[in-house]
Tab-separated table of C-alpha atoms in Angstrom:
chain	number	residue	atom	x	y	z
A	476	UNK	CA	-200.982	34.034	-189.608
A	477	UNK	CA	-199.493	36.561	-187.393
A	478	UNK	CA	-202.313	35.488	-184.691
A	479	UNK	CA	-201.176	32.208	-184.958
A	480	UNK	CA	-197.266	32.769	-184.236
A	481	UNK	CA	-197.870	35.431	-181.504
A	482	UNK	CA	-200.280	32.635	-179.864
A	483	UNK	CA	-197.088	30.557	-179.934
A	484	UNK	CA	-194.456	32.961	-178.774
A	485	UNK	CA	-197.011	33.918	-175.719
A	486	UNK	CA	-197.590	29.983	-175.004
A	487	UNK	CA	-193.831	29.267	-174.963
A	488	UNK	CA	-193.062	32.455	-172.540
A	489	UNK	CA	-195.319	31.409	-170.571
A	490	UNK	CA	-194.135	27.613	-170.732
A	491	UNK	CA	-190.641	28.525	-170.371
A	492	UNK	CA	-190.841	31.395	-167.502
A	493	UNK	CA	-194.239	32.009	-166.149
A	494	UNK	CA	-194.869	28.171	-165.590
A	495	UNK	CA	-194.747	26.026	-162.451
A	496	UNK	CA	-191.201	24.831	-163.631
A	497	UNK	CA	-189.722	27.484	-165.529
A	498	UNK	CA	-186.425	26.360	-167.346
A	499	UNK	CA	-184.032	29.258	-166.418
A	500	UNK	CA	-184.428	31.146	-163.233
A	501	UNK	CA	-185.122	34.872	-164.158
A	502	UNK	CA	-184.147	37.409	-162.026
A	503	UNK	CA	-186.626	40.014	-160.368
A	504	UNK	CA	-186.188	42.435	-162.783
A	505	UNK	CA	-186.356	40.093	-165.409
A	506	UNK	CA	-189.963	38.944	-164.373
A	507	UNK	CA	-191.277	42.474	-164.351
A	508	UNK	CA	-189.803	42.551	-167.863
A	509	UNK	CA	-191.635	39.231	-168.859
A	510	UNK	CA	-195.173	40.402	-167.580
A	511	UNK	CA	-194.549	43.738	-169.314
A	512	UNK	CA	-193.817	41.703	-172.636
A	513	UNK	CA	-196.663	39.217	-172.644
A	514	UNK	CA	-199.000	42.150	-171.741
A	515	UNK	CA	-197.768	43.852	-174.735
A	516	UNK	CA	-197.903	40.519	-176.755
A	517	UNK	CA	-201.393	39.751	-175.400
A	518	UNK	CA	-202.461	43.869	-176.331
A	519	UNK	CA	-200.602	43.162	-179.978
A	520	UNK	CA	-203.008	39.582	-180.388
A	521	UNK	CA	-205.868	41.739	-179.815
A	522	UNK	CA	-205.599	43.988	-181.788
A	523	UNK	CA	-204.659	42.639	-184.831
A	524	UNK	CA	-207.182	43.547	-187.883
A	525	UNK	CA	-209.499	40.984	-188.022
A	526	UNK	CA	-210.540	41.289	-191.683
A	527	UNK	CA	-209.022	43.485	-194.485
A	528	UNK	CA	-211.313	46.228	-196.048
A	529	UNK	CA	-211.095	49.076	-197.256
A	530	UNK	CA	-209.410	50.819	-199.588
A	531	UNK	CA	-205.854	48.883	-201.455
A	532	UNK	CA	-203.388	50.869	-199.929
A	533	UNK	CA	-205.332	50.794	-196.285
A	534	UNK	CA	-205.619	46.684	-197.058
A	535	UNK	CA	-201.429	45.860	-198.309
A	536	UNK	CA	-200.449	48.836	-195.255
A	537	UNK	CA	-202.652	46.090	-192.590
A	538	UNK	CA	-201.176	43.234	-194.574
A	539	UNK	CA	-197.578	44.185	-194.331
A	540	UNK	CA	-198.098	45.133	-190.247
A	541	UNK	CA	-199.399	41.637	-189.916
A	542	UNK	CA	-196.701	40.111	-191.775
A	543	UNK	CA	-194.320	42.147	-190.079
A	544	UNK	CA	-195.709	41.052	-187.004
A	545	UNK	CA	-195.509	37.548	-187.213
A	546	UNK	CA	-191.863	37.646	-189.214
A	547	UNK	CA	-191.273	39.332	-185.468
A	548	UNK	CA	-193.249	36.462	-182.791
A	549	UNK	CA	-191.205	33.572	-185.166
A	550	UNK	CA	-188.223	34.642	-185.103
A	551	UNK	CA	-188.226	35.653	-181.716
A	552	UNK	CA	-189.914	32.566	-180.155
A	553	UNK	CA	-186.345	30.614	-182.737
A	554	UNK	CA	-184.212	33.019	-180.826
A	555	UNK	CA	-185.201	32.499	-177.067
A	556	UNK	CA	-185.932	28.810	-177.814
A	557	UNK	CA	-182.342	28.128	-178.968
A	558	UNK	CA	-180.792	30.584	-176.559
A	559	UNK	CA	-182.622	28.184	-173.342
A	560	UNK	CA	-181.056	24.962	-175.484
A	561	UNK	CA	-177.809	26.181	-175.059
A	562	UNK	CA	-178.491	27.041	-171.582
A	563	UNK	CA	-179.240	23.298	-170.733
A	564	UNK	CA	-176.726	21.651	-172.978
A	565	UNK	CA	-174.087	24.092	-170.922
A	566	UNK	CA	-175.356	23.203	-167.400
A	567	UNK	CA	-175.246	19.581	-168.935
A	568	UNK	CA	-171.708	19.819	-169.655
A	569	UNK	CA	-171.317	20.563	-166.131
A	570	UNK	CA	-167.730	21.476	-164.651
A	571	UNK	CA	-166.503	25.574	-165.019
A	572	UNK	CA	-166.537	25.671	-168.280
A	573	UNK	CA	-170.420	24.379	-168.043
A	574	UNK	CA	-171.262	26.982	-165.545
A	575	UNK	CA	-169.530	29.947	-167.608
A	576	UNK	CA	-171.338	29.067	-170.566
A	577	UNK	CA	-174.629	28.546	-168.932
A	578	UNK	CA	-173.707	32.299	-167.733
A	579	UNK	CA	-172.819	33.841	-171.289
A	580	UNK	CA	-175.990	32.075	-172.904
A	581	UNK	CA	-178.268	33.331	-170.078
A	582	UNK	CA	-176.852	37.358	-170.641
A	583	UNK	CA	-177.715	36.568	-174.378
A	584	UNK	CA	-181.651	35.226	-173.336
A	585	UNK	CA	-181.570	37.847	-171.298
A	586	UNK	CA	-180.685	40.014	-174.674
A	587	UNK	CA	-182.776	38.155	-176.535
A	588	UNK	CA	-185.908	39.007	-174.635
A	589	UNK	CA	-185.062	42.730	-174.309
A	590	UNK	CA	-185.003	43.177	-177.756
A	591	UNK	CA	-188.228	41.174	-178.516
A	592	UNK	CA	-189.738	42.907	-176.179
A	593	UNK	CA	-188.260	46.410	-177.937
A	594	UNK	CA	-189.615	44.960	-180.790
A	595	UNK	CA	-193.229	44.239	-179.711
A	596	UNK	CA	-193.191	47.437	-177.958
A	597	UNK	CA	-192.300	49.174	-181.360
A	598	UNK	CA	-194.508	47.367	-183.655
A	599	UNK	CA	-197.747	48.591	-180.890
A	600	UNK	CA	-196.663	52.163	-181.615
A	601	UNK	CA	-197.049	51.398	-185.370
């Protein structure tokens, strides 16, 4: 399961950033930040425990990392999906009060993908 939702989370970065039409310009830092998280995401995927042996406590310690992992890639694929929503519904409002909007929700992406790349950086070390 938690292969399946980190497949997802990497697919929609990729979609939503990497892509030949990204949906929010990122800035330069922000890119090095992206590349840095899939690369983690992509190191996470791979080594994820293919099979569970061993003894019990070895087996539920592998089961809750892997449930921890992808309680982590859903929820924060939910968080930077809804965050780029709000981005577009803002710049469709259009106006000032569009384009300050579209501002505040694209600090909180840009929050959102800090700490979900905290996150995945944290969950490597463990």
């Amino acid at each position: 399961m938690a292969c399946v939702a980190l497949t997802s989370l990497i697919k929609t970065i990729e979609i939503q950033f990497v892509g030949q039409t990204p949906r929010v310009t990122l800035s330069l830092n922000d890119r090095a930040g992206i590349k840095s998280f899939l690369e983690n995401l992509s190191f996470l995927q791979a080594h994820l425990p293919k099979e569970s042996s061993g003894d019990g406590d070895a087996v539920l310690k592998l089961r809750d990392l892997e449930m921890e992992i992808r309680d982590f890639a859903l929820k924060a694929e939910d968080d930077i999906e809804l965050q780029l929503s709000n981005i577009i519904l803002a710049h469709q409002h259009g106006g000032e009060y569009g384009e300050k909007a579209a501002a505040c929700h694209q600090l909180l992406l840009h929050q959102t993908l800090q700490k979900a790349a905290e996150n995945a950086t944290e969950l490597l070390e463990s």
